[in-house]
Coordinates of C-alpha atoms in Angstrom, one line a residue:
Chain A
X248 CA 0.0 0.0 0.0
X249 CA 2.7 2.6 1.1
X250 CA 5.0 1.8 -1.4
X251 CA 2.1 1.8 -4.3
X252 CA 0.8 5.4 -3.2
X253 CA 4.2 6.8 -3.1
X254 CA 4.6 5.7 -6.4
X255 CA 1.6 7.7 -7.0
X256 CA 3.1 10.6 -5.7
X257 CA 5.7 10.9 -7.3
X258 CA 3.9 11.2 -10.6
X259 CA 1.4 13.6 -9.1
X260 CA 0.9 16.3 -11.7
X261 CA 0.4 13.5 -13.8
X262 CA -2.9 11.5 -14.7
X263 CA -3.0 9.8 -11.5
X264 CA -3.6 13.2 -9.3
X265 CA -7.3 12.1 -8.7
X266 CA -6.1 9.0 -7.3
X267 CA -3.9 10.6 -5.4
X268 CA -6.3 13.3 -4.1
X269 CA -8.7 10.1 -3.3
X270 CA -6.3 8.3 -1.2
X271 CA -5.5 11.4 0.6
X272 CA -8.7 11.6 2.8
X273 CA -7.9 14.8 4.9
X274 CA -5.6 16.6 2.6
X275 CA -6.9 19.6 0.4
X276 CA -5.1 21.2 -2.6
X277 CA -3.2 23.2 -0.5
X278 CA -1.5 19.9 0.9
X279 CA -0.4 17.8 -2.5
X280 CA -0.1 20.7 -4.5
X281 CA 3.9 21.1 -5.4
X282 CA 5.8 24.3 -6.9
X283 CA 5.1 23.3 -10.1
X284 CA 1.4 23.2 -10.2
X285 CA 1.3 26.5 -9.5
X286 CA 3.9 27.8 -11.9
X287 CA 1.5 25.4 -14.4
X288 CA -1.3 27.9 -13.4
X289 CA 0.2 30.5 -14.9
X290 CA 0.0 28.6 -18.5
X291 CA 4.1 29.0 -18.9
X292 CA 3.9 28.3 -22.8
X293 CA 1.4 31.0 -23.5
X294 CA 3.1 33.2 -21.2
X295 CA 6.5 32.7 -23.4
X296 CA 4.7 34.4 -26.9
X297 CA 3.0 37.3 -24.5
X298 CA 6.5 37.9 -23.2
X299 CA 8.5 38.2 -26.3
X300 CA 5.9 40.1 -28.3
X301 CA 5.8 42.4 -25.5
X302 CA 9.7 42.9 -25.1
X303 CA 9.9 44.0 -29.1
X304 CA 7.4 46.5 -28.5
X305 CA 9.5 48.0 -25.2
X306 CA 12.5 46.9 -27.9
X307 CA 11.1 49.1 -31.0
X308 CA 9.6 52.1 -29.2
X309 CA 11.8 55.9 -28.9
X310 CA 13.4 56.0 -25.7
X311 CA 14.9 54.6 -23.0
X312 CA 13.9 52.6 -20.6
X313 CA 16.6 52.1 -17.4
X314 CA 17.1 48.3 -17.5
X315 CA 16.3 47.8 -14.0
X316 CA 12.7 49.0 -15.5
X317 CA 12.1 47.2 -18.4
X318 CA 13.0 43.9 -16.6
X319 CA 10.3 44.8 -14.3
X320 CA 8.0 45.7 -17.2
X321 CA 8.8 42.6 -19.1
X322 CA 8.0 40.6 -15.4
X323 CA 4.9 42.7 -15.2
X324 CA 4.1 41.7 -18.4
X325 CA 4.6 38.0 -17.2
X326 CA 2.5 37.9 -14.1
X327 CA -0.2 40.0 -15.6
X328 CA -1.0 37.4 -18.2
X329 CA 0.2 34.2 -15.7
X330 CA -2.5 35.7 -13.4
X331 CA -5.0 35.9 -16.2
X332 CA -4.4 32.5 -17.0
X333 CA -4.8 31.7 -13.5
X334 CA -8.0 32.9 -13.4
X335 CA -9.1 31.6 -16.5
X336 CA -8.4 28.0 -15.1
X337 CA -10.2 28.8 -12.1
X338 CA -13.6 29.7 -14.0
X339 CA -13.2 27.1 -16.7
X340 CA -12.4 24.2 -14.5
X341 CA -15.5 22.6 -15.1
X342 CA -14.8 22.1 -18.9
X343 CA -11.3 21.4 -18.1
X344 CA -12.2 18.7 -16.2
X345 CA -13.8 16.8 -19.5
X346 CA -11.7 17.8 -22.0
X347 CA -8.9 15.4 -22.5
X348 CA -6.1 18.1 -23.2
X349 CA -7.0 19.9 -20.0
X350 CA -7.8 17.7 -17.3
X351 CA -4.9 17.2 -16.0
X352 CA -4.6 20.6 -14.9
X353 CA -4.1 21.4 -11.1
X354 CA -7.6 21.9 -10.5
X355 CA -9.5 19.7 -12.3
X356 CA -7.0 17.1 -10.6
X357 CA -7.9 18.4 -7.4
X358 CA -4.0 19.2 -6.9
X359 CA -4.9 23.0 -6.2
X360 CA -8.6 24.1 -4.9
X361 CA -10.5 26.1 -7.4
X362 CA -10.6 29.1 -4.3
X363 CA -6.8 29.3 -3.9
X364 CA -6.0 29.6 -7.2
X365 CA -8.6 32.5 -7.8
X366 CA -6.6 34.2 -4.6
X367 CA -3.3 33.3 -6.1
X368 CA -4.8 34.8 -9.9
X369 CA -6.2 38.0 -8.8
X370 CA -3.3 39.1 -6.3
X371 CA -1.0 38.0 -8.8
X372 CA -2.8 40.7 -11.2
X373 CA -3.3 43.4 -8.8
X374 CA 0.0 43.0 -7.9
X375 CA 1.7 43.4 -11.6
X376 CA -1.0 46.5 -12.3
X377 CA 0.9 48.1 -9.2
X378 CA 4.4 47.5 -9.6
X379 CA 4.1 48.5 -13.8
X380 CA 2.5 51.7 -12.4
X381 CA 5.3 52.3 -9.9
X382 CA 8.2 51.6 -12.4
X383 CA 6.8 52.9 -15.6
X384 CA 3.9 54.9 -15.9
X385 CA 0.0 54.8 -15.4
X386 CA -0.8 54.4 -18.8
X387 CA 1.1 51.3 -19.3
X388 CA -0.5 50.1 -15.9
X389 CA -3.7 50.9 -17.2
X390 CA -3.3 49.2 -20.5
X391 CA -1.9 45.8 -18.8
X392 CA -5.0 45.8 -16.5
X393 CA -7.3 46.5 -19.2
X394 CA -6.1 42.9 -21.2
X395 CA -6.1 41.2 -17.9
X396 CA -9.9 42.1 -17.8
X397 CA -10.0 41.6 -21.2
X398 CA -9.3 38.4 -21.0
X399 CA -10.8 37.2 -18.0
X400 CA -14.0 38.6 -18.6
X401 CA -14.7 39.6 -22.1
X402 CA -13.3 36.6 -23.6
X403 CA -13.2 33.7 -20.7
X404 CA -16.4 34.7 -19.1
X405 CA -18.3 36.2 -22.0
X406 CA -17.4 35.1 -25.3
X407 CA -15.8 31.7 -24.8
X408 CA -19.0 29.7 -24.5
X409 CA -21.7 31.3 -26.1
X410 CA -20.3 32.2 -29.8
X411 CA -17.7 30.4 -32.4
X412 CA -16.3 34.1 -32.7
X413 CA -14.9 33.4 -29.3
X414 CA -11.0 33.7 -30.7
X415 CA -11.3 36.3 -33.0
X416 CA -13.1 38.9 -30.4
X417 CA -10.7 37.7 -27.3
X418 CA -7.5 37.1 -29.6
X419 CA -7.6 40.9 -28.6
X420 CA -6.2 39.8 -25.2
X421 CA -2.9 38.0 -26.9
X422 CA -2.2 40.8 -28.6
X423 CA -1.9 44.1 -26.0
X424 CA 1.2 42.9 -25.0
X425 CA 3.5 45.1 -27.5
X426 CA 1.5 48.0 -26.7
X427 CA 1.7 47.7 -23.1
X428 CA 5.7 47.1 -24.2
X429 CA 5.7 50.3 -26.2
X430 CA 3.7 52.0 -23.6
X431 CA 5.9 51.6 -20.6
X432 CA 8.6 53.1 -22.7
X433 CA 6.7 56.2 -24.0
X434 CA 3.9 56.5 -21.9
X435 CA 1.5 56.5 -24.9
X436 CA 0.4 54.7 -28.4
X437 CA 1.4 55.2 -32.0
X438 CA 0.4 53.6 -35.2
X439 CA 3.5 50.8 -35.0
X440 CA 2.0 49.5 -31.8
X441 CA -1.3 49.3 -33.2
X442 CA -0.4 47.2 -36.2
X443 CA 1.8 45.3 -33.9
X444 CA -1.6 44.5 -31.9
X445 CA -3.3 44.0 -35.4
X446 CA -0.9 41.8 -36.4
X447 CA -1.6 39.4 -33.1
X448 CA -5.2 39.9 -33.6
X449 CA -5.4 38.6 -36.9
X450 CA -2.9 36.0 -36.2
X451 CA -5.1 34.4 -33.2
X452 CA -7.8 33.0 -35.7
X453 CA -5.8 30.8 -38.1
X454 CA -3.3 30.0 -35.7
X455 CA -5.9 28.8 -33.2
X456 CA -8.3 27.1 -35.6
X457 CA -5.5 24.9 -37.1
X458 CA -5.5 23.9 -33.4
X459 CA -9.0 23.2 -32.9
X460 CA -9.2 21.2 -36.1
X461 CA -7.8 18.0 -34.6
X462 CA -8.9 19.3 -31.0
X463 CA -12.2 20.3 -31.6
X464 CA -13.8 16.7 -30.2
X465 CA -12.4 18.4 -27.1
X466 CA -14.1 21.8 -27.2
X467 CA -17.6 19.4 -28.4
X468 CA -17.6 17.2 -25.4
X469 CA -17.3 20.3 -23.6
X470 CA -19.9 21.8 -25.2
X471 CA -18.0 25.0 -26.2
X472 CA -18.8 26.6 -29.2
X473 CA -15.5 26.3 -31.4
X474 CA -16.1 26.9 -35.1
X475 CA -15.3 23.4 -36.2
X476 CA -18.0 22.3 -33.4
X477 CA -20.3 24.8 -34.8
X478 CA -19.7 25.3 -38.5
X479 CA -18.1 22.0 -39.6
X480 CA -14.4 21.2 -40.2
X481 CA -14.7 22.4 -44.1
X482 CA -16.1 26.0 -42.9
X483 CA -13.1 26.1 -40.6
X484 CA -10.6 25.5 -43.0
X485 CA -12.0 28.1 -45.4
X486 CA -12.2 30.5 -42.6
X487 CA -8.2 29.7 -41.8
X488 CA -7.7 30.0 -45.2
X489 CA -9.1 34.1 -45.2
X490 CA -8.1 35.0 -42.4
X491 CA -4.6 34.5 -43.3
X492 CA -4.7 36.4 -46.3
X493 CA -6.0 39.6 -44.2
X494 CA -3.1 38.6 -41.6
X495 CA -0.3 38.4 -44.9
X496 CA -1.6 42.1 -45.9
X497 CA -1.6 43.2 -42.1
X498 CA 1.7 42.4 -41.6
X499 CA 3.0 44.4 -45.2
X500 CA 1.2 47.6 -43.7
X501 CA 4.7 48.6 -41.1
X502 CA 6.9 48.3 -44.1
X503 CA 4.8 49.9 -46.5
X504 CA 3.9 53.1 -44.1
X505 CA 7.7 53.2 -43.3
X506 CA 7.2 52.5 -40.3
X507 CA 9.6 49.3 -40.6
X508 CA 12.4 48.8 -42.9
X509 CA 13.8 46.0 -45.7
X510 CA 14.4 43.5 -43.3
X511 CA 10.9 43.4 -41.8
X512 CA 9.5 44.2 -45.3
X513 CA 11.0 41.0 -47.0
X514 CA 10.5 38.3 -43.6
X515 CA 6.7 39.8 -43.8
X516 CA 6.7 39.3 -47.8
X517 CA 8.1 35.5 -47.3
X518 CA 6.6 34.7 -43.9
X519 CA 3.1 36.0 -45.2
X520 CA 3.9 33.6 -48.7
X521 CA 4.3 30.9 -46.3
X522 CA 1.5 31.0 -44.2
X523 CA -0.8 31.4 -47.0
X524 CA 0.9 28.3 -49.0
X525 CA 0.4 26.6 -45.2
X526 CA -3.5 27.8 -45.2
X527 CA -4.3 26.7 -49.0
X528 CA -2.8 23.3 -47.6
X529 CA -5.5 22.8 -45.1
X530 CA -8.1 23.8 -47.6
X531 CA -7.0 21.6 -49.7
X532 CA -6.8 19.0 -47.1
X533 CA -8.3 15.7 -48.5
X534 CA -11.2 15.0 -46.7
X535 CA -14.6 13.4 -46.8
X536 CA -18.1 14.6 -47.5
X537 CA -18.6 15.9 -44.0
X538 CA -15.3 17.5 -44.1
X539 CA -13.5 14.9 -41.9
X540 CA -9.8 14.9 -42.9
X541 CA -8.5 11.7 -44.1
X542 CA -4.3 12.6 -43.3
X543 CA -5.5 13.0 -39.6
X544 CA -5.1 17.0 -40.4
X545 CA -1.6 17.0 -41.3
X546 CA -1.9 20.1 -42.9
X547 CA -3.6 22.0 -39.8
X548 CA -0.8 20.7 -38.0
X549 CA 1.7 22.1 -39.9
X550 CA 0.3 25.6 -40.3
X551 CA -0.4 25.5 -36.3
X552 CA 3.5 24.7 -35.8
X553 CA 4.3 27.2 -38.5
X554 CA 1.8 29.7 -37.2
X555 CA 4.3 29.8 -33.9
X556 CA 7.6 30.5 -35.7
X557 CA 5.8 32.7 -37.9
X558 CA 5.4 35.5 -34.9
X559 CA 8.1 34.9 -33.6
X560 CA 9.9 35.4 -36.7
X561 CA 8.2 38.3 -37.7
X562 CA 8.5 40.3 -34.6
X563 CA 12.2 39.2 -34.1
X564 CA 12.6 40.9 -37.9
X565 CA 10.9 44.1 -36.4
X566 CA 13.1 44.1 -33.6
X567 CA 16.2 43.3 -36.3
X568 CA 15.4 46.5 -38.8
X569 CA 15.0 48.6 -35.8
X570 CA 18.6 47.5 -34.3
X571 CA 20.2 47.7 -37.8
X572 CA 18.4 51.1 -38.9
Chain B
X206 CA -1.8 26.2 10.0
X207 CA -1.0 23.8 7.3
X208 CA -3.1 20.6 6.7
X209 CA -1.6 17.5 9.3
X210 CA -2.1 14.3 7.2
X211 CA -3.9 11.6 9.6
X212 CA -1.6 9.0 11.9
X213 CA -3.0 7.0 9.8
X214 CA -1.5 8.4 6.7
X215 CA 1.4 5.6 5.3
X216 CA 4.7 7.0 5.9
X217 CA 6.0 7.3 2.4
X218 CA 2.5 9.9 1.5
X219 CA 3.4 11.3 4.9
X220 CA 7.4 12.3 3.4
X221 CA 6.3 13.5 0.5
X222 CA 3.6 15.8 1.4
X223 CA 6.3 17.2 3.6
X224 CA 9.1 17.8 0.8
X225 CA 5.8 19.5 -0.9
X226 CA 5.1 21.6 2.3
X227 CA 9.2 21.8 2.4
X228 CA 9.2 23.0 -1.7
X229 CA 6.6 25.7 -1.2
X230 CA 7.7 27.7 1.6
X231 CA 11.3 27.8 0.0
X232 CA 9.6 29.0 -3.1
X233 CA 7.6 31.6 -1.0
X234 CA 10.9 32.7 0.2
X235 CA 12.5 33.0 -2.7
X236 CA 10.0 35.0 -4.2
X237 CA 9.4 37.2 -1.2
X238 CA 12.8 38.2 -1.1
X239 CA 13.1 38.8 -4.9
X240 CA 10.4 41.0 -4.8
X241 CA 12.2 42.7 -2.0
X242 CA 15.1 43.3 -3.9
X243 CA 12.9 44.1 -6.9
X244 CA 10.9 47.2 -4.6
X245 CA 14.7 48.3 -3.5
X246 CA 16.3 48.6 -7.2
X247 CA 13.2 50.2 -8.6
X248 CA 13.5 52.7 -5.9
X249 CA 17.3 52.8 -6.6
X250 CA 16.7 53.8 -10.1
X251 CA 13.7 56.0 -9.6
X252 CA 15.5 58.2 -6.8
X253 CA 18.1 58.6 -8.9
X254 CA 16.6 59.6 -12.1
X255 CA 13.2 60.7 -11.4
X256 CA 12.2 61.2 -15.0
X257 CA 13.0 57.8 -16.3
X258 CA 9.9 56.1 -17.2
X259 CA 7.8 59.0 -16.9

């Protein structure tokens, strides 16, 4: 017995967590929960594209910045959208808890209780809303609070499960990150930060579609209203396939105002060529009559993974043209 | 005060929730004084050059 629920400990965080929680009578999340559950609550690999986006836009605004400062920015950045996460988890751990890609979260596992990590998501917020106040400005402040909210309630409380235009209205939230960046440098907005955020918004639809078309069992059993739940795979792929053509012209707009320079000019030009070739893959996708892929959605998968290095890419050539010019 | 598994508990649950227990409150300290030091450099840089930052 001892030796058998050790074992189980030592994978907690791993599928077993229920178990674990079950063979734990007395103990609450507070008691099995490890370091690492709560660094998960802060969704770490969304965190990392919310991070860099927003460190180009501190990187490409006029001005300076003290280090000291920007690193706090750039944490600000961090927690604010770690706590937003947090929060998100909190409020959606009911779905979580039947989707397969999600239920092994630390609160549908019962590693964390759904209380503390509401506690641990909105001090974390209020707490990076102060600090960007006190080491930038109040604008920048306001701006990261307003995506927090954004976020948590617009798109995770609002939008998420009553409409399949869930990710384009809330992709808003993935993309305030370069003008909260810009922001904390300046204290204000310009155009670049805009199409910066125009470039994200527009991004968050194919990028997260190619996702949901070999997920989208997930978001059914769920019952969230994805567009491949709601429209069909077919009407998905065709919506992928238009939205990256707006996203392609988006991204020329920097270089063509002269805002940006040759270098981000030609990676947009090639990047936006690629995504598009990507996009008319996954329309292309062979598939039945009821729009079922029959390559398991290879193609979706590939534009999803190249939908990634795409924005990175692209800002990284932003940040490059900036440095050079 | 932090949750007491049962006597009951089998000794190896009973370790690890305490390296658990152990692994938070070194991660609580860790980040307490980080944001310590954080408060104390912003302070640094702000009292030095008010204007930085707006």
């Amino acid at each position: 017995m001892t030796d058998t629920a050790s074992q189980v400990l030592s994978k907690a965080g791993g599928q077993n967590a229920p178990l674990l929680a079950a063979a734990l009578p007395v103990a609450d999340g507070m008691a099995i929960s490890s370091v690492g559950d709560w660094i998960a609550l802060l969704k770490p690999r969304v965190v990392m594209l919310v991070v860099f986006t927003g460190w180009i836009g501190m990187m490409i605004a006029p001005g300076h910045l003290h280090p000291v400062l920007a690193a706090t920015a750039i944490l600000c950045i961090t927690i604010g959208a770690g706590a937003a996460g947090a929060i998100n988890m909190w409020y959606d751990r009911d779905i979580d808890l039947v989707m397969r890609r999600t239920r092994n979260r630390p609160i549908p596992a019962g590693r964390i209780a759904p209380n503390d990590a509401l506690a641990f998501g909105v001090v974390l917020a209020c707490a990076s809303v102060l600090v960007m106040a006190l080491a930038t400005n109040l604008f920048a402040a306001l701006v990261l609070a307003g995506s927090i909210g954004f976020y948590v309630f617009i798109y995770t409380m609002w939008l998420k499960r009553r409409t399949a235009q869930n990710i384009v209205i809330g992709g808003a939230a993935g993309a305030f990150p370069p003008v909260i960046g810009w922001a904390a440098v300046t204290g204000g907005l310009d155009i670049l930060p805009l199409l910066m955020f125009a470039v994200i918004f527009f991004w968050t639809p194919p990028h997260f579609w190619s996702l949901s078309l070999w997920a989208h069992a997930d978001y059914a059993r769920a019952g969230v209203p994805m567009l491949p739940v709601v429209a069909g795979a077919r009407e998905t792929r065709r919506q992928v396939f238009r939205y990256t053509l707006v996203l392609a012209a988006v991204t020329l707009a920097p270089w063509a105002l002269g805002l940006a320079g040759i270098i981000y000019g030609a990676a947009a030009l090639a990047l936006g060529l690629g995504f598009v070739v990507c996009a008319v893959r996954v329309v292309r996708d062979r598939q039945d009559d009821a729009g079922v892929s029959e390559t398991g959605d290879a193609p979706a998968r590939a534009a999803f993974k190249f939908s990634i290095a795409y924005l990175f890419i692209l800002f990284a050539a932003l940040a490059a043209d900036r440095l050079v010019g | 005060m932090p949750p007491t598994p049962p006597a009951t508990t089998p000794p190896g649950l009973h370790q690890e929730l305490r390296r658990r227990r152990r692994g938070r409150n070194v991660a609580l300290l860790v980040v307490l004084l980080s944001v310590s030091a954080l408060f104390y450099a912003i302070a640094l840089v702000k009292l030095a050059k008010p204007e930085i930052g707006g």
